[in-house]
Amino acid sequence: YGCYTRKEEGYEFDVREIMTRLWRILFSLTKDLRIEEKRTPRNDRIKTMMEYVASHYQETISLNDIAGSAFISSRECSRCFQETLGLSPFAYLTDYRLRKACSLLKHTSLSVTDVSAACGFNSSSYFGQTFREAFGYTPRQYRLRQTEETS
């Protein structure tokens, strides 16, 4: 296991192999500690609402739309999201849209405006501002960084 200190050619692969073995050991040791997800009405509701967001994120969505998908009030919807995910429904929706935007920016050649529209943002300037606040750089800069990393 002295491969890291010797740093012979290809030592990175040896380190990676050792780390993989360690992760497999840790995973097997924690198998008994993992608790199956309890099925509760709140878990069912949040799952339903998250599925609704995943299916309709490209559209204009209101709090009542999200709540209605689980047949609950908008107040209960907000409470479910906050207690389960630590986010408001709109923060979750925005985060979901931004993750989809990242995927489109990385894997397509769509313009930033088209990505913005495809992800449900009403304006590309709002999309750019929200993206920059979330990631620290513009959608264009993100795309360039992803292109450089894969080259």
PDB file of C-alpha atoms in Angstrom, residues 21-113:
ATOM      1  CA  ARG A  21     -12.018  -1.380  -1.933  1.00  0.00           C
ATOM      2  CA  LEU A  22     -12.360   0.812   1.145  1.00  0.00           C
ATOM      3  CA  TRP A  23     -15.702   2.187  -0.065  1.00  0.00           C
ATOM      4  CA  ARG A  24     -16.976  -1.343  -0.728  1.00  0.00           C
ATOM      5  CA  ILE A  25     -15.975  -2.408   2.779  1.00  0.00           C
ATOM      6  CA  LEU A  26     -17.657   0.650   4.323  1.00  0.00           C
ATOM      7  CA  PHE A  27     -20.760   0.062   2.231  1.00  0.00           C
ATOM      8  CA  SER A  28     -21.011  -3.559   3.309  1.00  0.00           C
ATOM      9  CA  LEU A  29     -20.550  -2.595   6.966  1.00  0.00           C
ATOM     10  CA  THR A  30     -23.335  -0.022   6.840  1.00  0.00           C
ATOM     11  CA  LYS A  31     -25.782  -2.279   4.992  1.00  0.00           C
ATOM     12  CA  ASP A  32     -27.371  -3.333   8.274  1.00  0.00           C
ATOM     13  CA  LEU A  33     -27.551   0.258   9.497  1.00  0.00           C
ATOM     14  CA  ARG A  34     -29.564   1.514   6.539  1.00  0.00           C
ATOM     15  CA  ILE A  35     -33.176   2.001   7.424  1.00  0.00           C
ATOM     16  CA  GLU A  36     -35.875   1.415   4.883  1.00  0.00           C
ATOM     17  CA  GLU A  37     -37.849   4.515   4.106  1.00  0.00           C
ATOM     18  CA  LYS A  38     -40.969   4.626   6.214  1.00  0.00           C
ATOM     19  CA  ARG A  39     -44.100   5.048   4.222  1.00  0.00           C
ATOM     20  CA  THR A  40     -46.030   7.915   5.735  1.00  0.00           C
ATOM     21  CA  PRO A  41     -48.694  10.200   4.307  1.00  0.00           C
ATOM     22  CA  ARG A  42     -46.197  13.078   4.345  1.00  0.00           C
ATOM     23  CA  ASN A  43     -43.588  11.052   2.417  1.00  0.00           C
ATOM     24  CA  ASP A  44     -46.225  10.015  -0.100  1.00  0.00           C
ATOM     25  CA  ARG A  45     -47.335  13.628  -0.506  1.00  0.00           C
ATOM     26  CA  ILE A  46     -43.850  15.035  -0.989  1.00  0.00           C
ATOM     27  CA  LYS A  47     -43.054  12.306  -3.491  1.00  0.00           C
ATOM     28  CA  THR A  48     -46.234  13.088  -5.436  1.00  0.00           C
ATOM     29  CA  MET A  49     -45.463  16.807  -5.432  1.00  0.00           C
ATOM     30  CA  MET A  50     -41.849  16.240  -6.501  1.00  0.00           C
ATOM     31  CA  GLU A  51     -43.082  14.043  -9.355  1.00  0.00           C
ATOM     32  CA  TYR A  52     -45.487  16.812 -10.345  1.00  0.00           C
ATOM     33  CA  VAL A  53     -42.626  19.308 -10.464  1.00  0.00           C
ATOM     34  CA  ALA A  54     -40.552  16.871 -12.539  1.00  0.00           C
ATOM     35  CA  SER A  55     -43.398  16.479 -15.024  1.00  0.00           C
ATOM     36  CA  HIS A  56     -44.392  20.148 -15.255  1.00  0.00           C
ATOM     37  CA  TYR A  57     -41.219  22.179 -14.563  1.00  0.00           C
ATOM     38  CA  GLN A  58     -41.293  23.595 -18.100  1.00  0.00           C
ATOM     39  CA  GLU A  59     -44.678  25.185 -17.462  1.00  0.00           C
ATOM     40  CA  THR A  60     -45.767  28.078 -15.293  1.00  0.00           C
ATOM     41  CA  ILE A  61     -46.525  26.405 -11.961  1.00  0.00           C
ATOM     42  CA  SER A  62     -48.298  27.935  -8.973  1.00  0.00           C
ATOM     43  CA  LEU A  63     -48.169  26.832  -5.365  1.00  0.00           C
ATOM     44  CA  ASN A  64     -51.791  25.726  -5.720  1.00  0.00           C
ATOM     45  CA  ASP A  65     -50.817  23.520  -8.683  1.00  0.00           C
ATOM     46  CA  ILE A  66     -48.125  21.759  -6.653  1.00  0.00           C
ATOM     47  CA  ALA A  67     -50.409  21.406  -3.614  1.00  0.00           C
ATOM     48  CA  GLY A  68     -53.310  20.252  -5.760  1.00  0.00           C
ATOM     49  CA  SER A  69     -51.238  17.406  -7.175  1.00  0.00           C
ATOM     50  CA  ALA A  70     -51.233  15.864  -3.673  1.00  0.00           C
ATOM     51  CA  PHE A  71     -54.758  17.052  -2.782  1.00  0.00           C
ATOM     52  CA  ILE A  72     -53.567  19.259   0.070  1.00  0.00           C
ATOM     53  CA  SER A  73     -53.710  22.966   0.897  1.00  0.00           C
ATOM     54  CA  SER A  74     -50.985  25.337  -0.195  1.00  0.00           C
ATOM     55  CA  ARG A  75     -50.093  25.865   3.474  1.00  0.00           C
ATOM     56  CA  GLU A  76     -49.637  22.113   4.036  1.00  0.00           C
ATOM     57  CA  CYS A  77     -47.636  21.929   0.796  1.00  0.00           C
ATOM     58  CA  SER A  78     -45.228  24.579   2.055  1.00  0.00           C
ATOM     59  CA  ARG A  79     -44.981  22.822   5.416  1.00  0.00           C
ATOM     60  CA  CYS A  80     -44.245  19.449   3.750  1.00  0.00           C
ATOM     61  CA  PHE A  81     -41.458  20.883   1.616  1.00  0.00           C
ATOM     62  CA  GLN A  82     -39.929  22.831   4.481  1.00  0.00           C
ATOM     63  CA  GLU A  83     -39.984  19.950   6.964  1.00  0.00           C
ATOM     64  CA  THR A  84     -38.902  17.271   4.492  1.00  0.00           C
ATOM     65  CA  LEU A  85     -36.432  19.080   2.221  1.00  0.00           C
ATOM     66  CA  GLY A  86     -35.672  22.282   4.098  1.00  0.00           C
ATOM     67  CA  LEU A  87     -36.835  24.285   1.077  1.00  0.00           C
ATOM     68  CA  SER A  88     -39.937  26.121  -0.003  1.00  0.00           C
ATOM     69  CA  PRO A  89     -41.809  24.608  -2.959  1.00  0.00           C
ATOM     70  CA  PHE A  90     -40.583  27.441  -5.192  1.00  0.00           C
ATOM     71  CA  ALA A  91     -36.982  27.042  -4.057  1.00  0.00           C
ATOM     72  CA  TYR A  92     -37.265  23.335  -4.932  1.00  0.00           C
ATOM     73  CA  LEU A  93     -38.814  24.180  -8.319  1.00  0.00           C
ATOM     74  CA  THR A  94     -36.069  26.698  -9.081  1.00  0.00           C
ATOM     75  CA  ASP A  95     -33.372  24.231  -8.041  1.00  0.00           C
ATOM     76  CA  TYR A  96     -34.947  21.541 -10.230  1.00  0.00           C
ATOM     77  CA  ARG A  97     -35.090  23.907 -13.204  1.00  0.00           C
ATOM     78  CA  LEU A  98     -31.468  24.946 -12.693  1.00  0.00           C
ATOM     79  CA  ARG A  99     -30.314  21.302 -12.592  1.00  0.00           C
ATOM     80  CA  LYS A 100     -32.175  20.648 -15.842  1.00  0.00           C
ATOM     81  CA  ALA A 101     -30.603  23.780 -17.324  1.00  0.00           C
ATOM     82  CA  CYS A 102     -27.129  22.562 -16.364  1.00  0.00           C
ATOM     83  CA  SER A 103     -27.798  19.298 -18.156  1.00  0.00           C
ATOM     84  CA  LEU A 104     -29.015  21.075 -21.292  1.00  0.00           C
ATOM     85  CA  LEU A 105     -26.084  23.489 -21.270  1.00  0.00           C
ATOM     86  CA  LYS A 106     -23.670  20.605 -20.916  1.00  0.00           C
ATOM     87  CA  HIS A 107     -25.213  18.154 -23.370  1.00  0.00           C
ATOM     88  CA  THR A 108     -26.843  20.288 -26.083  1.00  0.00           C
ATOM     89  CA  SER A 109     -25.971  23.227 -28.257  1.00  0.00           C
ATOM     90  CA  LEU A 110     -29.220  25.066 -27.500  1.00  0.00           C
ATOM     91  CA  SER A 111     -28.820  28.793 -27.015  1.00  0.00           C
ATOM     92  CA  VAL A 112     -28.993  30.112 -23.464  1.00  0.00           C
ATOM     93  CA  THR A 113     -32.354  31.695 -24.324  1.00  0.00           C
TER      94      THR A 113
END
